[in-house]
PDB file of C-alpha atoms in Angstrom:
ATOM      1  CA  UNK E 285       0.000   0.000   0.000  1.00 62.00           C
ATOM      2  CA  UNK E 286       2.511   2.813   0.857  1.00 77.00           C
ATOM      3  CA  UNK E 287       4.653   1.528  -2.661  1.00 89.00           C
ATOM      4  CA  UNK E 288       1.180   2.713  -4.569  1.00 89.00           C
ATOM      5  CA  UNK E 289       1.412   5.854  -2.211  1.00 90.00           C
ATOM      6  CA  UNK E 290       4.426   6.519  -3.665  1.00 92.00           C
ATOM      7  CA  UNK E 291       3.615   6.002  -6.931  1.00 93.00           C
ATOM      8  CA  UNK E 292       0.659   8.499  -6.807  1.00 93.00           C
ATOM      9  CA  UNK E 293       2.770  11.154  -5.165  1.00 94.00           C
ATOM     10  CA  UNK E 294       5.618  10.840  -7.888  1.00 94.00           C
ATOM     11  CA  UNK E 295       2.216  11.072 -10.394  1.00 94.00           C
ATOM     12  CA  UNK E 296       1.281  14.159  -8.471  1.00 95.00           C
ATOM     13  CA  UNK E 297       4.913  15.606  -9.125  1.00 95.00           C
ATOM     14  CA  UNK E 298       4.588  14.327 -12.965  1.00 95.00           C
ATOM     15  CA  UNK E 299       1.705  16.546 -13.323  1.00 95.00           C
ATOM     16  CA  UNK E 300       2.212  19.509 -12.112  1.00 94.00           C
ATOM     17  CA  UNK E 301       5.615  19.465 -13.840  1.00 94.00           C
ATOM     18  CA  UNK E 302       4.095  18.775 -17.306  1.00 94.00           C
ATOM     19  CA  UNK E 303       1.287  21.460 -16.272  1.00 93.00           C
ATOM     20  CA  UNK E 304       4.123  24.371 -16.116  1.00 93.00           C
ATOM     21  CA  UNK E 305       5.331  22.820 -19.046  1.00 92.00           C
ATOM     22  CA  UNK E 306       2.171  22.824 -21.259  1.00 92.00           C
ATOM     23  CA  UNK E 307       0.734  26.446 -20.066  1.00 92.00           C
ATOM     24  CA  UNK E 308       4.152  28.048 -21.512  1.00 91.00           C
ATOM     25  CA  UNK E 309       3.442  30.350 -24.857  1.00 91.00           C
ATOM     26  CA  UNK E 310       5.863  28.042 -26.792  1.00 91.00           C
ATOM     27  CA  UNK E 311       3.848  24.581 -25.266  1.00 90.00           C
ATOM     28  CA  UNK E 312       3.526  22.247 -28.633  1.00 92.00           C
ATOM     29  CA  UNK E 313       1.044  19.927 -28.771  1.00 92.00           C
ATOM     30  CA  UNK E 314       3.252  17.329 -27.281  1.00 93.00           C
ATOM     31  CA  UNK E 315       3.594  18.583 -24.290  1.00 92.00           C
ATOM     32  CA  UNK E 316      -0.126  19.011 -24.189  1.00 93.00           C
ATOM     33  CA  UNK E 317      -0.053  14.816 -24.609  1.00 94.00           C
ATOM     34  CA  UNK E 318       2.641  14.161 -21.962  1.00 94.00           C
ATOM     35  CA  UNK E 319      -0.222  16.045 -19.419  1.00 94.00           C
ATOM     36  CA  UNK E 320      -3.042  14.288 -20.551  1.00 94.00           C
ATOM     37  CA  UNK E 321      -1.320  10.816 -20.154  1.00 95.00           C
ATOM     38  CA  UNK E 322       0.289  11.764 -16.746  1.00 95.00           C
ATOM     39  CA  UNK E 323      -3.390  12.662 -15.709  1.00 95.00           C
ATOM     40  CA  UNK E 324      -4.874   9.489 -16.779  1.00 95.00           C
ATOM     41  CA  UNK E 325      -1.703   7.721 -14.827  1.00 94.00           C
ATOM     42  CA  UNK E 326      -2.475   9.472 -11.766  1.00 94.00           C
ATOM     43  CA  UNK E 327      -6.474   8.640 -12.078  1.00 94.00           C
ATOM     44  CA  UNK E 328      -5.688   5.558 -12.780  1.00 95.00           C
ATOM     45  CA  UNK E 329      -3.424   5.518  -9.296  1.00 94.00           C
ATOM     46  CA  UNK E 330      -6.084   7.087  -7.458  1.00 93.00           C
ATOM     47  CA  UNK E 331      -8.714   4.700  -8.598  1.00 93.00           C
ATOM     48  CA  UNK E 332      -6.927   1.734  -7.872  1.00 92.00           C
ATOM     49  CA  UNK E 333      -5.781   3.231  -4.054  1.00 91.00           C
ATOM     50  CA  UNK E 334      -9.539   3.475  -3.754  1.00 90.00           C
ATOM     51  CA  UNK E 335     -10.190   0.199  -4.818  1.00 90.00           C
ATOM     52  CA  UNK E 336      -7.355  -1.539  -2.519  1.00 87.00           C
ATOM     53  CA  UNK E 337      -8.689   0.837   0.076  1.00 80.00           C
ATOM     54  CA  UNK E 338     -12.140  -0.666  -0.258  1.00 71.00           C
ATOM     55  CA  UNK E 339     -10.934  -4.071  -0.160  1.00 68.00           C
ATOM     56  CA  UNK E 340      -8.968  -3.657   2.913  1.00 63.00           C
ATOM     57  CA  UNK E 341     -11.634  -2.610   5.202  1.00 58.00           C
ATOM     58  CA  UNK E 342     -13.363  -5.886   4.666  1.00 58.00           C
ATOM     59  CA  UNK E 343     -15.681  -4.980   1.827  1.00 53.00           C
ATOM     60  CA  UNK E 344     -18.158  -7.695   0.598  1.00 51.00           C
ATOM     61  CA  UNK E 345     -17.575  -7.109  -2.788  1.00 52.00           C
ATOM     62  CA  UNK E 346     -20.542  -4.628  -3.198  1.00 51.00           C
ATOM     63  CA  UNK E 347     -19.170  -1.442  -5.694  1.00 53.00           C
ATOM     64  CA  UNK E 348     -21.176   1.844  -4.776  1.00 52.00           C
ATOM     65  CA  UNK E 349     -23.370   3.199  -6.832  1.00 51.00           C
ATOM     66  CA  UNK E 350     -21.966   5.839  -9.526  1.00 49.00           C
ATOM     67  CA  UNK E 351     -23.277   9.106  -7.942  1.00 48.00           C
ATOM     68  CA  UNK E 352     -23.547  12.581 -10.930  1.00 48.00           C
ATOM     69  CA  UNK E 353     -25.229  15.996 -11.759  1.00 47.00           C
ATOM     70  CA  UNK E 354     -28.498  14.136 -10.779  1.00 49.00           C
ATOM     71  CA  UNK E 355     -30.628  14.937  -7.959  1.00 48.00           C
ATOM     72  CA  UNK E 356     -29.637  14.290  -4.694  1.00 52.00           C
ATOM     73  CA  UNK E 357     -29.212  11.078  -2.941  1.00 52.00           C
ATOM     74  CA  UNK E 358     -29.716  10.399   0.408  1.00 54.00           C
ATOM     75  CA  UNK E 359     -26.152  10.866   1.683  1.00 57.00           C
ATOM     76  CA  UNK E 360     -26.256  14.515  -0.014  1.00 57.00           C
ATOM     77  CA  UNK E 361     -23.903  13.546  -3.100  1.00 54.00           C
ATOM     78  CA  UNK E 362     -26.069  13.779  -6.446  1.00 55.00           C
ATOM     79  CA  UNK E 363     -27.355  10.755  -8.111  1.00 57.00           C
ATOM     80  CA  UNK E 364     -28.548   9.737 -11.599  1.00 61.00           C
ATOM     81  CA  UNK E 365     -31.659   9.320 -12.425  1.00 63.00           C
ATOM     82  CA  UNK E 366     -32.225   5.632 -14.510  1.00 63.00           C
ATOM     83  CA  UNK E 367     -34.045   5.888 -17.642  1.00 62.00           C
ATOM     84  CA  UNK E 368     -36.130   3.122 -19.065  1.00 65.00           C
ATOM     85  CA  UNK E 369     -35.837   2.305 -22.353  1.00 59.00           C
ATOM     86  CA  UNK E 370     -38.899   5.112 -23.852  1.00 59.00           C
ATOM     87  CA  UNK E 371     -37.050   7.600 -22.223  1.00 61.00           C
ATOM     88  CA  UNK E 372     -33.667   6.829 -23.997  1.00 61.00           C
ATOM     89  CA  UNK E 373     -31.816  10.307 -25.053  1.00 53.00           C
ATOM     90  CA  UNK E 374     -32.007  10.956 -28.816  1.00 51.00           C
ATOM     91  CA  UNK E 375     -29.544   9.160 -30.566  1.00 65.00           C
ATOM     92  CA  UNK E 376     -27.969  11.443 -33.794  1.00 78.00           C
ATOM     93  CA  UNK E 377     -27.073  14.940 -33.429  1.00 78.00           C
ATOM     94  CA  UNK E 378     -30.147  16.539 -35.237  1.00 81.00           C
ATOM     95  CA  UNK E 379     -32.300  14.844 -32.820  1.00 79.00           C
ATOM     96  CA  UNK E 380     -30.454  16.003 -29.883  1.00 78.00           C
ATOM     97  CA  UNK E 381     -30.080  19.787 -31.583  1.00 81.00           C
ATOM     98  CA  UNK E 382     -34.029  19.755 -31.748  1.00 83.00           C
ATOM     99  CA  UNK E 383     -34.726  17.971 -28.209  1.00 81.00           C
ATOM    100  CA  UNK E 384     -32.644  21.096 -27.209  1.00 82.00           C
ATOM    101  CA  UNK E 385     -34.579  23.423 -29.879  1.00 83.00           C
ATOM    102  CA  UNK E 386     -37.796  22.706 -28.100  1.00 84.00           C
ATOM    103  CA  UNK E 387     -37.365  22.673 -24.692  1.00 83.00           C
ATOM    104  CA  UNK E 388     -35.818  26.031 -24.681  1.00 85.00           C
ATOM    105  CA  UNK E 389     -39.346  27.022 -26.907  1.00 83.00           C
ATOM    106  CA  UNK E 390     -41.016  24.927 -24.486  1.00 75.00           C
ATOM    107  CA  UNK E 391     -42.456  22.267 -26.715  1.00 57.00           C
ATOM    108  CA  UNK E 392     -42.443  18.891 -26.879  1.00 53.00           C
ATOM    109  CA  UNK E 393     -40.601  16.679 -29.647  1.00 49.00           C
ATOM    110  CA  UNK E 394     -42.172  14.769 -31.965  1.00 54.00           C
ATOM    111  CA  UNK E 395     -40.534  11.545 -33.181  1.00 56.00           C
ATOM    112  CA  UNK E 396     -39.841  11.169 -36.542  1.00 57.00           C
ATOM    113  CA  UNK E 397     -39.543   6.991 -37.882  1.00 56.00           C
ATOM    114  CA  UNK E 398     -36.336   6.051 -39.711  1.00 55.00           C
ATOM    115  CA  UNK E 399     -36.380   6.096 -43.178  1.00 50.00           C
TER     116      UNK E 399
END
């Protein structure tokens, strides 16, 4: 457990580094890489402290549920809300532009078939 520590805090270091580095004027897009994968690396890190953490305090296997920008739960975090299959967001881009369309004209959306 402390060698993953370790490894997240040398992550940490990574990142910030490589955040100096890609916020300079003369950053190339390279640089803006190196960040992106030394963020992922530390997520990753993070996510599998958590994980180790989890497993360590005697968990029974259970994974919590994903909490988002939902409503929220009852422990005060936001949750999602679960859609059934009818309520399924639209799937192309036009469909999505005019779900969008109408509720800001307050409206509802009519389905179209596929062609």
């Amino acid at each position: 457990m402390r060698d993953l520590t370790d490894e997240i805090e040398e992550a940490q270091a990574k990142v910030a580094h490589l955040r100096i580095r890609a916020e300079r004027p003369s950053a190339r897009l390279e640089d803006e890489f190196a960040l992106e994968k030394a963020r992922n690396r530390l997520l990753t890190l993070e996510l599998r402290n958590l994980k180790q953490g989890s497993d360590a305090r005697g968990g029974s296997g259970h994974k919590p549920r994903m909490r988002g920008a939902g409503s929220a739960g009852r422990d005060g975090l936001p949750s999602f809300r679960v859609r059934t299959k009818s309520e399924q967001m639209p799937r192309t881009a036009r469909e999505r532009a005019e779900a969008a369309f109408a509720a800001v004209q307050g409206t509802a959306v009519v389905k179209k078939g596929r062609v």
